[in-house]
Amino acid sequence: MRVREDVLAGLNDAQREAALAVRGPVAILAGAGTGKTTTITHRIAHQVESGAFPASQILAVTFTDKAAGELKKRLAALGVAGVEARTFHSAALAQLSRLWSSHTSESLPDVLDHKAPLIASLANALPPPHKFLPRRELAGEIEWAKNRMIPPARYLAERGDHEPPIPAELMLRIYEGYERRKGTMGRLDFEDMLALALRLFDAHPDAVHEVRARFHAFTVDEFQDVNPLQAALLDRWLGERDDLCVVGDDYQTIYTFTGASPEHLLGFVRRFPQAKVVRLEENYRSSPEVLDVANRLAPRLGGFRKTLRATRPSGPVPVARAVPDETAEFGAIIQAIRRLRDEEAVPLEEIAVLYRINARSEPLEEAFADAGIPYQVRDGAFLRRPGPRAVLQRLKRSADGRSIVEAIARVTDLLGYDPDASPDADEEVTRQSDLSRMRSLASEFVSVHPHDDLAAFVAELARRFSTEHSARGVNLLTYHRAKGLEFEAVFLPRLVDGELPFRSGRAKADPEEERRLLYVGITRARRYLFLTWPTDGRARPSPFLDELELAPSQPSRRSATSVRAVTVGRGGPLFDRLREWRRKRAQTDGVPAYVVFHDRTLAEIAERKPRDWADLAAIAGVGPTKLERYADEVLAVVAAI
Ligand code: ATP
Ligand code: MG
């Protein structure tokens, strides 16, 4: 086998072992930031370079378009072209487009964008209390069943202790009706794509043979989040072969609501006893301080125990702080971001603010726009989300001389705005909150510009939310979308009970999964981590803060305004000299700098200026071994200034 060293350069031994295993089943089971995605791109490059498989025979699958794009980009950087990198859905759709008509002599149905329109009239026929339920929740229930491959005929028998949003018999009627209509219209929904591909392959063995003739080696990233439909499809692609590499971290399972289960990952070795299993332990992403916070959640994450070991240099201590209210929280975030940008030279694109549901982006967008800080919203910014978009479209059609507030009230009412709604589905929570915000924006606008017209209001909205430039600026995104990504600085605001873990209406998110979401959030940060929770309102701090041993504190004046600790913010000539000494000493000893002393220890030494061993020993982070090893040198540096 040819081994092209440049394709393997920079990998550690375990990563290299995985990359060299170009044939047969391989599982990489490892924690966040240990280089799983890095390893699979190198492995694929090596599969091609070593001649094990031509690029055109390799299919790499991930879960988001962004991740698939990233894989392609990284492969291109390694000099590999022609590997297919797709999401499960886009792979299934590509295969259906190529094979469906020729094998079934039917034309492939069009894909349906939304389920709600098909459900609307069925839902209107429901008895009173149920007919007002948002369509989105009924659609969500249909997705629940379809992701688990439960057709209407088996819905009542197989839903187990899962609670539908309306009585199960009524729900079944909606589900059947929806499927019937969709069939009559000759349409497909998102879940059908995978199911239809499965049907095609099972009914037409020639079709699956074509896929198998095309693809010989498969790689799946984030395998902990594979659901039964996706796993079944992968089985069809693979057939009796075993050239499959799966990669994942059971601690980061965050899609169980779609039927995903880490069992596929954990059971891989049972299924392929000959599999090579690689475990990666060194984390290359985050500072020891960030990992320390993440590791505190580990004992409660279930699955098999992994502790992340730091390889990166020490960084600033993460900030965890109660703040009086949302305004103070945003103020603190913006102030911290300015410091990061101006004093630490962190590019805005390297900063992320994560939130639990899309609705939370709107006040952040406004705060950023007001502060003149560019931002980008993954997953749809306020004005591009269903609620506000529908309002703007209708406003255009009904500009009929009403006052702005009346016009907005009328349109939002038409769109089903309900101030007392307490919907179960995240999307509906977001839509209701967005409609409510449109109304308050209108009132605010009128109180400031009493004589302006509707067009001026729409222009003001555009201006107000205009700092969103494509792909530039601070990233605003949900925890779910942040999976697999990394940023220099990560902000996790609003850590209150009910938000994380999330609760709305009757729906209470599974706390185990919510804890994993927080784990995903924390492990996105390279150096700067900032956790805050407002203490006004009725919400209590998130119970996870206790688990992180970040005792919920009362907000102080300082906590609202000062975000000093988020930046290194340490300076002074003595601190600089101590760092210089540490650099040399670490180099001589052949260890990373933080092994000698953490930044915070050096900062404390610089502040306290110890004169003897006893002074030095009183400083946190200076134990007997360190004293023995470094005291004389450190005291000399201090004395020399
Ligand atoms: P996640 O679980 O969040 O998906 P991951 O295990 O896929 O993380 P990667 O995204 O591949 O981790 O890598 C995390 C970071 O570590 C990246 O910045 C990557 O470039 C870097 N990295 C990976 N392996 C090494 C290595 N051997 N030496 C130095 N840096 C590395
Ligand atoms: Mg990854």
XYZ file of C-alpha atoms and ligand atoms in Angstrom:
673
model
C 0.000 0.000 0.000
C 1.263 3.461 -0.873
C 1.419 5.796 2.086
C 1.580 9.454 1.254
C 2.965 11.013 4.368
C 1.655 14.514 3.699
C -1.888 13.160 3.858
C -1.168 11.757 7.320
C 1.000 14.595 8.545
C -0.062 16.122 11.839
C -2.183 13.193 13.021
C -1.450 11.607 16.386
C -0.827 7.855 16.674
C -4.420 6.830 17.251
C -5.713 9.106 14.485
C -3.039 7.771 12.174
C -4.010 4.205 12.977
C -7.600 4.995 11.993
C -6.528 6.764 8.814
C -4.301 3.867 7.790
C -7.150 1.363 8.199
C -8.508 1.987 4.699
C -10.422 -1.285 4.433
C -13.044 -2.948 6.582
C -15.195 -1.653 9.392
C -13.736 1.088 11.534
C -15.386 2.874 14.453
C -13.986 6.006 15.984
C -15.584 6.538 19.343
C -14.331 9.664 20.934
C -15.199 12.835 22.746
C -15.675 16.336 21.430
C -12.798 18.083 19.716
C -10.565 15.030 19.627
C -10.199 15.213 15.871
C -12.858 12.754 14.682
C -13.889 14.797 11.689
C -10.250 15.620 11.010
C -9.372 11.923 11.090
C -12.077 10.841 8.660
C -11.090 13.433 6.092
C -7.498 12.232 6.287
C -8.651 8.635 6.146
C -10.693 9.302 3.014
C -7.753 11.131 1.445
C -5.584 8.170 2.278
C -8.140 5.718 0.859
C -7.765 7.576 -2.418
C -4.022 8.213 -2.328
C -3.175 4.654 -1.365
C -5.220 3.317 -4.265
C -7.636 1.425 -1.992
C -10.618 3.143 -3.633
C -10.951 5.707 -6.386
C -12.522 8.935 -5.144
C -15.682 8.300 -7.177
C -16.403 5.111 -5.184
C -16.445 6.839 -1.821
C -19.565 8.264 -0.159
C -19.241 10.369 2.988
C -22.428 11.200 4.874
C -23.107 13.753 7.582
C -26.177 15.472 8.982
C -26.173 19.072 7.840
C -25.447 20.762 4.531
C -22.868 22.873 6.239
C -21.000 19.834 7.555
C -21.112 18.186 4.126
C -19.696 21.371 2.582
C -16.992 21.436 5.223
C -15.999 17.848 4.436
C -15.692 18.676 0.750
C -13.611 21.726 1.526
C -11.236 19.849 3.784
C -10.852 17.044 1.230
C -10.074 19.592 -1.456
C -7.431 21.099 0.844
C -5.858 17.649 1.087
C -5.789 17.508 -2.707
C -8.654 15.045 -3.122
C -11.417 15.718 -5.623
C -14.456 13.702 -6.638
C -15.561 12.197 -3.309
C -19.311 12.533 -2.714
C -20.028 14.220 0.611
C -23.735 14.570 1.363
C -26.430 14.518 3.981
C -28.597 11.382 4.171
C -31.439 13.308 2.576
C -29.477 14.678 -0.304
C -27.900 11.267 -0.959
C -31.344 9.632 -0.982
C -32.772 12.320 -3.249
C -29.857 12.038 -5.672
C -30.326 8.277 -5.843
C -34.085 8.547 -6.302
C -33.665 11.111 -9.065
C -31.294 8.823 -10.874
C -33.036 5.488 -10.348
C -36.722 5.895 -9.572
C -38.130 6.469 -13.044
C -36.019 3.893 -14.803
C -36.845 1.150 -12.312
C -40.506 1.884 -11.589
C -41.576 3.500 -14.870
C -43.228 6.203 -12.776
C -42.068 9.766 -12.451
C -40.593 10.817 -9.144
C -43.071 12.866 -7.075
C -42.183 16.448 -6.173
C -41.014 17.207 -2.686
C -43.430 18.956 -0.334
C -41.972 21.966 1.487
C -44.364 22.004 4.425
C -46.835 19.573 5.897
C -49.080 22.218 7.447
C -51.121 23.136 4.342
C -52.133 19.513 3.832
C -53.080 19.161 7.457
C -55.067 22.400 7.738
C -58.494 21.250 6.584
C -58.140 17.892 8.317
C -57.417 19.727 11.547
C -60.400 22.045 11.034
C -62.624 18.982 11.134
C -61.413 18.003 14.602
C -63.729 18.502 17.584
C -63.430 21.899 19.317
C -60.589 21.979 21.774
C -58.304 20.135 19.353
C -59.117 22.024 16.185
C -57.228 25.082 17.478
C -53.999 23.206 17.983
C -51.222 24.646 15.816
C -50.809 22.627 12.620
C -47.117 22.477 13.292
C -47.701 20.242 16.304
C -49.704 17.773 14.293
C -46.992 17.809 11.643
C -44.416 17.192 14.368
C -46.302 14.126 15.527
C -46.445 12.755 11.981
C -42.692 13.264 11.731
C -42.243 11.491 15.036
C -43.958 8.410 13.645
C -42.330 8.501 10.225
C -38.811 8.870 11.584
C -39.434 5.678 13.507
C -40.831 3.961 10.432
C -44.273 3.626 12.023
C -46.940 3.831 9.272
C -50.552 4.804 10.088
C -51.555 1.137 10.166
C -49.228 0.474 13.096
C -49.450 3.875 14.770
C -51.845 2.884 17.573
C -50.016 -0.329 18.340
C -46.478 0.990 18.262
C -46.497 4.398 19.823
C -45.718 2.889 23.244
C -45.910 5.422 26.050
C -45.366 8.333 23.668
C -48.083 10.964 24.180
C -49.517 12.454 20.990
C -50.673 16.102 21.106
C -54.315 15.021 20.670
C -56.003 11.697 21.535
C -54.336 8.913 19.589
C -57.435 7.877 17.598
C -57.900 11.443 16.376
C -54.217 11.724 15.620
C -54.431 8.565 13.570
C -57.193 10.135 11.486
C -54.987 13.132 10.753
C -51.995 10.946 9.944
C -54.029 8.736 7.562
C -55.674 11.725 5.941
C -52.356 13.454 5.455
C -50.786 10.407 3.811
C -53.813 9.944 1.567
C -53.811 13.536 0.376
C -50.136 13.566 -0.207
C -50.529 10.426 -2.324
C -53.375 11.925 -4.338
C -51.354 15.048 -4.983
C -48.404 12.916 -6.001
C -46.110 14.566 -3.490
C -43.330 13.389 -1.190
C -42.395 14.768 2.176
C -38.951 14.956 3.708
C -39.207 11.656 5.566
C -40.652 9.919 2.495
C -37.445 10.532 0.649
C -35.582 8.095 2.815
C -38.516 5.685 3.045
C -39.078 5.809 -0.714
C -35.429 5.082 -1.394
C -35.720 2.075 0.917
C -38.847 0.880 -0.886
C -37.164 1.280 -4.236
C -34.163 -0.731 -3.111
C -36.268 -3.466 -1.522
C -38.671 -3.817 -4.436
C -36.060 -3.434 -7.162
C -32.834 -5.208 -6.330
C -31.346 -3.914 -9.609
C -31.623 -0.377 -8.293
C -29.699 -1.101 -5.131
C -27.128 -3.007 -7.173
C -26.525 0.126 -9.173
C -25.854 2.067 -5.976
C -23.548 -0.669 -4.721
C -21.704 -0.768 -8.014
C -21.117 2.956 -7.726
C -20.140 3.246 -4.035
C -17.736 0.871 -2.356
C -16.633 2.692 0.770
C -18.785 4.622 3.240
C -18.042 7.033 6.039
C -20.595 8.508 8.439
C -19.748 11.399 10.764
C -21.837 12.121 13.897
C -23.099 8.540 13.834
C -24.532 8.888 17.354
C -27.404 10.802 15.763
C -28.423 8.275 13.128
C -32.128 7.353 13.199
C -33.716 4.044 12.162
C -34.573 5.235 8.636
C -31.062 6.470 8.023
C -29.507 3.340 9.490
C -31.715 1.164 7.284
C -30.734 3.106 4.195
C -27.070 2.790 5.035
C -27.566 -0.984 5.356
C -29.011 -1.138 1.849
C -26.086 0.811 0.408
C -23.610 -1.416 2.133
C -25.202 -4.822 1.401
C -23.002 -7.679 2.516
C -19.855 -5.571 2.434
C -18.131 -3.999 5.392
C -16.158 -1.020 4.119
C -17.792 1.342 6.550
C -16.262 3.848 8.906
C -18.491 5.387 11.576
C -17.528 8.202 13.846
C -19.267 9.623 16.845
C -19.574 10.597 20.451
C -22.481 9.225 22.457
C -22.163 12.222 24.796
C -23.273 14.426 21.929
C -26.519 12.635 20.999
C -28.969 15.502 20.533
C -31.509 14.231 18.021
C -33.314 11.478 19.929
C -36.572 13.366 19.288
C -36.204 12.325 15.646
C -35.734 8.712 16.716
C -31.926 8.885 16.686
C -30.143 6.566 19.041
C -26.490 6.143 20.000
C -27.164 2.389 20.068
C -26.148 2.167 16.426
C -22.772 3.577 17.356
C -22.368 1.622 20.566
C -23.622 -1.597 18.932
C -21.310 -1.311 15.943
C -18.761 -3.715 17.381
C -21.436 -6.275 18.141
C -22.505 -6.111 14.554
C -18.973 -6.131 13.140
C -16.845 -8.068 15.635
C -13.843 -7.676 13.342
C -14.136 -3.850 13.444
C -11.139 -1.752 14.271
C -12.142 0.500 17.140
C -10.195 3.664 17.708
C -10.614 5.843 20.754
C -9.230 9.348 20.772
C -8.673 11.063 24.065
C -6.666 14.168 23.488
C -8.692 17.247 22.848
C -7.152 19.655 20.363
C -9.847 22.272 20.450
C -10.286 23.769 23.876
C -8.194 25.241 26.639
C -7.821 23.146 29.809
C -10.109 25.624 31.549
C -12.943 25.065 29.065
C -12.492 21.291 29.229
C -12.556 21.400 32.976
C -16.078 22.822 32.799
C -17.173 20.276 30.159
C -15.721 17.336 32.086
C -17.803 18.209 35.128
C -20.907 17.181 33.174
C -19.357 13.895 32.029
C -20.340 11.711 35.019
C -23.993 12.360 34.230
C -23.873 11.983 30.469
C -24.370 8.192 30.503
C -22.836 6.012 27.821
C -19.244 5.045 28.142
C -17.056 7.238 30.268
C -14.721 9.635 28.502
C -12.671 12.392 29.966
C -11.259 14.955 27.615
C -7.565 15.539 28.035
C -6.300 18.972 27.131
C -3.430 19.547 24.739
C -3.983 23.224 24.118
C -2.369 25.929 26.210
C -4.002 27.386 29.222
C -6.556 30.104 28.569
C -8.683 32.505 30.530
C -10.970 31.193 33.225
C -14.514 30.741 31.894
C -17.000 33.266 33.166
C -20.173 32.061 34.860
C -22.369 34.758 36.206
C -25.859 35.685 37.276
C -27.111 38.930 35.741
C -30.117 41.006 36.842
C -32.065 40.728 33.592
C -31.931 40.203 29.846
C -30.857 43.774 29.142
C -27.903 43.429 31.472
C -27.114 40.062 29.944
C -26.993 41.446 26.407
C -25.014 44.457 27.619
C -22.447 42.137 29.153
C -22.237 40.033 26.004
C -21.738 43.054 23.784
C -19.149 44.538 26.059
C -17.270 41.246 26.183
C -17.406 40.920 22.402
C -15.974 44.396 21.942
C -13.124 43.535 24.277
C -12.452 40.290 22.478
C -12.389 42.117 19.158
C -10.427 45.174 20.235
C -8.060 43.801 22.850
C -7.665 40.155 21.987
C -7.957 40.530 18.202
C -10.577 37.771 18.007
C -12.391 38.053 14.644
C -16.166 38.396 15.019
C -16.644 35.278 12.869
C -14.832 33.332 15.585
C -17.468 34.273 18.170
C -20.756 32.452 18.670
C -23.812 33.029 20.802
C -25.867 29.856 21.236
C -29.513 29.581 22.203
C -32.038 26.797 22.622
C -34.766 27.833 20.176
C -34.758 30.079 17.132
C -37.080 32.630 18.760
C -34.209 33.780 20.937
C -32.284 35.243 18.062
C -34.572 38.265 17.699
C -33.661 40.268 20.829
C -30.022 39.402 20.214
C -30.268 40.600 16.626
C -31.673 43.880 17.842
C -29.034 44.276 20.510
C -26.282 43.629 17.984
C -27.838 45.961 15.433
C -28.123 48.709 18.064
C -24.520 48.191 19.067
C -23.425 48.228 15.414
C -21.821 44.795 15.671
C -22.242 42.706 12.523
C -23.815 39.291 13.041
C -25.027 36.327 11.045
C -27.909 34.071 11.952
C -27.710 30.412 11.079
C -31.150 28.856 10.642
C -32.993 31.979 9.646
C -32.878 35.477 11.047
C -35.943 37.168 12.518
C -37.236 38.763 9.314
C -36.663 35.557 7.370
C -38.574 33.327 9.762
C -42.147 32.143 8.987
C -43.980 34.549 11.354
C -42.408 37.895 10.400
C -42.152 36.878 6.748
C -45.855 36.115 6.584
C -46.661 39.426 8.312
C -44.608 41.408 5.795
C -46.130 39.582 2.831
C -49.663 40.264 4.034
C -48.900 43.861 4.885
C -47.900 44.449 1.288
C -51.274 43.163 0.159
C -53.347 45.026 2.706
C -51.951 48.532 2.846
C -55.361 50.100 3.289
C -54.955 53.254 5.321
C -55.217 51.617 8.746
C -52.849 52.737 11.452
C -49.646 50.797 11.725
C -50.564 49.223 15.040
C -54.027 48.226 13.781
C -52.653 46.838 10.563
C -50.095 44.700 12.380
C -52.677 43.577 14.928
C -55.052 42.518 12.173
C -52.444 40.640 10.196
C -50.987 38.865 13.217
C -54.513 37.879 14.320
C -55.145 36.447 10.883
C -51.975 34.471 11.242
C -53.223 32.916 14.471
C -51.451 35.077 17.039
C -52.512 33.962 20.498
C -50.992 35.685 23.536
C -52.146 32.849 25.803
C -50.771 30.098 23.616
C -48.409 27.735 25.291
C -47.532 25.525 22.366
C -45.549 22.320 22.625
C -43.509 22.529 19.434
C -40.385 24.729 19.399
C -41.271 26.097 15.980
C -44.667 27.283 17.150
C -43.165 28.834 20.285
C -40.848 30.753 17.967
C -43.625 31.769 15.599
C -45.891 33.003 18.408
C -43.037 34.902 20.003
C -42.104 36.457 16.641
C -45.701 37.565 16.005
C -45.843 39.095 19.443
C -42.567 40.898 18.802
C -43.886 42.298 15.501
C -46.762 43.841 17.453
C -44.509 45.409 20.063
C -42.139 46.678 17.379
C -45.102 48.409 15.748
C -46.154 50.087 19.021
C -42.593 51.145 19.761
C -42.265 52.592 16.281
C -45.497 54.557 16.523
C -44.586 56.023 19.900
C -41.356 57.383 18.431
C -42.609 58.258 14.930
C -46.315 59.047 15.367
C -46.699 60.558 11.890
C -44.921 57.964 9.795
C -46.666 55.447 7.595
C -46.502 51.714 7.120
C -43.783 51.951 4.488
C -41.603 53.825 6.963
C -42.192 51.092 9.541
C -41.166 48.372 7.088
C -38.076 50.402 6.164
C -37.265 50.773 9.856
C -37.497 47.006 10.332
C -35.125 46.469 7.438
C -32.708 48.975 8.928
C -33.012 47.621 12.413
C -32.151 44.101 11.403
C -29.713 45.095 8.702
C -26.461 44.310 10.457
C -26.940 40.754 9.353
C -24.467 40.353 6.540
C -24.116 37.029 4.822
C -21.429 34.902 6.409
C -19.798 37.784 8.293
C -19.928 38.801 11.903
C -20.789 37.128 15.183
C -22.574 33.791 14.740
C -26.023 33.476 16.289
C -27.184 29.887 16.226
C -29.001 27.127 18.077
C -27.186 24.461 20.060
C -28.377 21.921 17.493
C -26.818 23.789 14.590
C -23.568 24.290 16.469
C -22.828 20.568 16.458
C -19.429 19.770 14.953
C -18.419 23.460 14.744
C -15.860 25.357 16.812
C -15.327 28.991 17.765
C -12.683 30.945 19.635
C -15.340 32.363 21.957
C -18.728 30.919 22.913
C -21.491 32.669 24.831
C -24.228 30.595 26.479
C -26.813 33.073 27.756
C -30.187 32.472 29.391
C -29.163 29.418 31.376
C -32.397 29.198 33.315
C -34.698 26.339 34.169
C -37.309 26.031 31.408
C -34.916 27.283 28.759
C -32.205 24.678 29.254
C -33.680 22.199 30.032
C -36.387 23.509 27.708
C -40.066 23.421 28.575
C -43.103 24.743 26.784
C -46.765 23.908 27.039
C -47.108 20.255 27.877
C -43.807 19.510 26.232
C -40.923 18.971 28.543
C -37.689 18.220 26.806
C -35.828 15.160 28.023
C -33.402 16.493 30.632
C -30.766 13.928 29.655
C -30.772 15.210 26.107
C -30.781 18.814 27.289
C -27.684 18.136 29.369
C -25.992 16.745 26.275
C -26.957 19.936 24.419
C -25.208 21.995 27.062
C -22.197 19.710 26.727
C -22.191 20.292 22.964
C -22.397 24.041 23.605
C -19.508 24.166 26.055
C -17.258 22.006 23.900
C -17.608 24.354 20.904
C -15.325 26.898 22.626
C -11.618 27.055 22.015
C -10.610 29.658 24.618
C -13.354 31.940 25.809
C -16.489 30.632 27.460
C -19.169 32.792 28.961
C -22.215 31.433 30.810
C -24.899 33.768 32.117
C -28.372 33.539 33.583
C -30.791 36.367 34.355
C -32.318 36.275 37.803
C -35.433 38.398 37.229
C -38.759 36.767 36.433
C -39.855 33.507 37.906
C -37.281 31.228 36.354
C -34.713 29.586 38.541
C -31.150 29.118 37.320
C -30.691 26.001 35.217
C -30.175 22.930 37.417
C -27.197 22.101 35.208
C -25.320 25.010 36.761
C -25.248 23.045 40.018
C -23.860 20.057 38.184
C -21.184 22.302 36.729
C -20.463 23.377 40.271
C -21.105 26.937 39.232
C -23.069 27.904 42.283
C -25.823 30.274 41.220
C -24.780 33.587 42.666
C -26.793 36.723 43.092
C -26.129 39.346 40.488
C -23.964 42.138 41.647
C -23.439 45.493 40.043
C -20.132 44.165 38.852
C -21.628 41.098 37.287
C -23.967 43.146 35.170
C -21.355 45.319 33.648
C -17.974 43.793 34.089
C -16.957 40.945 31.893
C -13.326 41.327 32.629
C -12.692 37.720 33.359
C -13.717 36.667 29.884
C -10.659 38.208 28.373
C -7.210 37.467 29.637
C -7.137 41.067 30.743
C -3.905 40.505 32.568
C -0.929 42.579 31.900
C 1.806 44.448 33.538
C 5.530 43.958 33.171
C 5.833 41.337 35.918
C 3.110 39.167 34.405
C 4.833 39.431 31.019
C 8.191 38.458 32.517
C 6.668 35.528 34.342
C 5.151 34.337 31.089
C 8.465 34.692 29.347
C 10.114 32.669 32.116
C 7.366 30.058 31.821
C 7.814 29.806 28.072
C 11.514 29.059 28.412
C 11.058 26.679 31.290
C 8.302 24.757 29.455
C 10.523 24.549 26.419
C 13.471 23.226 28.448
C 11.253 20.650 30.147
C 9.484 19.753 26.906
C 6.009 20.286 28.381
C 3.124 22.592 27.433
C 3.225 25.939 29.227
C 0.119 25.345 31.319
C 1.795 22.319 32.908
C 4.242 24.756 34.494
C 1.619 27.252 35.697
C -1.800 28.365 34.515
C -2.219 31.971 33.398
C -4.385 32.659 36.410
C -1.642 31.451 38.764
C 0.901 33.680 37.064
C -1.536 36.577 37.298
C -1.917 36.015 41.001
C 1.844 35.797 41.484
C 2.222 39.073 39.587
C -0.381 40.677 41.774
C 0.822 39.401 45.135
C 4.566 39.651 44.456
C 5.598 36.864 46.869
C 8.937 37.333 48.605
C 9.560 33.860 49.923
C 8.460 30.234 49.692
C 5.678 30.722 52.231
C 4.168 33.623 50.264
C 4.343 31.589 47.092
C 2.839 28.485 48.695
C -0.231 30.500 49.688
C -1.133 31.070 46.050
C -3.736 28.713 44.514
C -2.170 26.457 41.911
C 1.229 26.300 43.611
C 1.441 22.879 45.265
C 4.460 21.271 46.961
C 5.828 19.767 43.717
C 5.655 23.049 41.865
C 7.159 24.836 44.801
C 10.047 22.393 44.857
C 10.518 22.675 41.136
C 9.988 26.361 40.371
C 9.993 28.475 43.537
C 13.570 29.720 43.318
C 13.252 30.771 39.700
C 9.869 32.442 40.199
C 11.034 34.351 43.258
C 14.063 35.518 41.303
C 11.847 36.854 38.502
C 9.686 38.682 41.056
C 12.694 40.096 42.917
C 14.293 41.359 39.710
C 11.520 43.785 38.892
P -16.726 17.244 17.450
O -16.973 16.106 18.413
O -17.065 18.542 18.075
O -17.326 17.000 16.116
P -14.185 16.365 16.388
O -13.758 15.190 17.225
O -14.782 16.040 15.087
O -15.103 17.306 17.259
P -12.387 18.066 14.924
O -13.377 19.102 14.567
O -11.955 17.107 13.888
O -12.893 17.289 16.223
O -11.069 18.719 15.539
C -11.095 19.684 16.571
C -9.929 20.634 16.395
O -8.703 19.965 16.667
C -9.789 21.180 14.993
O -9.416 22.535 15.096
C -8.683 20.350 14.385
O -7.991 21.060 13.387
C -7.782 20.104 15.582
N -7.017 18.827 15.515
C -7.495 17.595 15.278
N -6.518 16.668 15.319
C -5.366 17.331 15.594
C -3.992 16.941 15.774
N -3.586 15.681 15.680
N -3.094 17.925 16.049
C -3.484 19.209 16.160
N -4.753 19.635 15.999
C -5.679 18.720 15.723
Mg -16.695 16.483 14.298
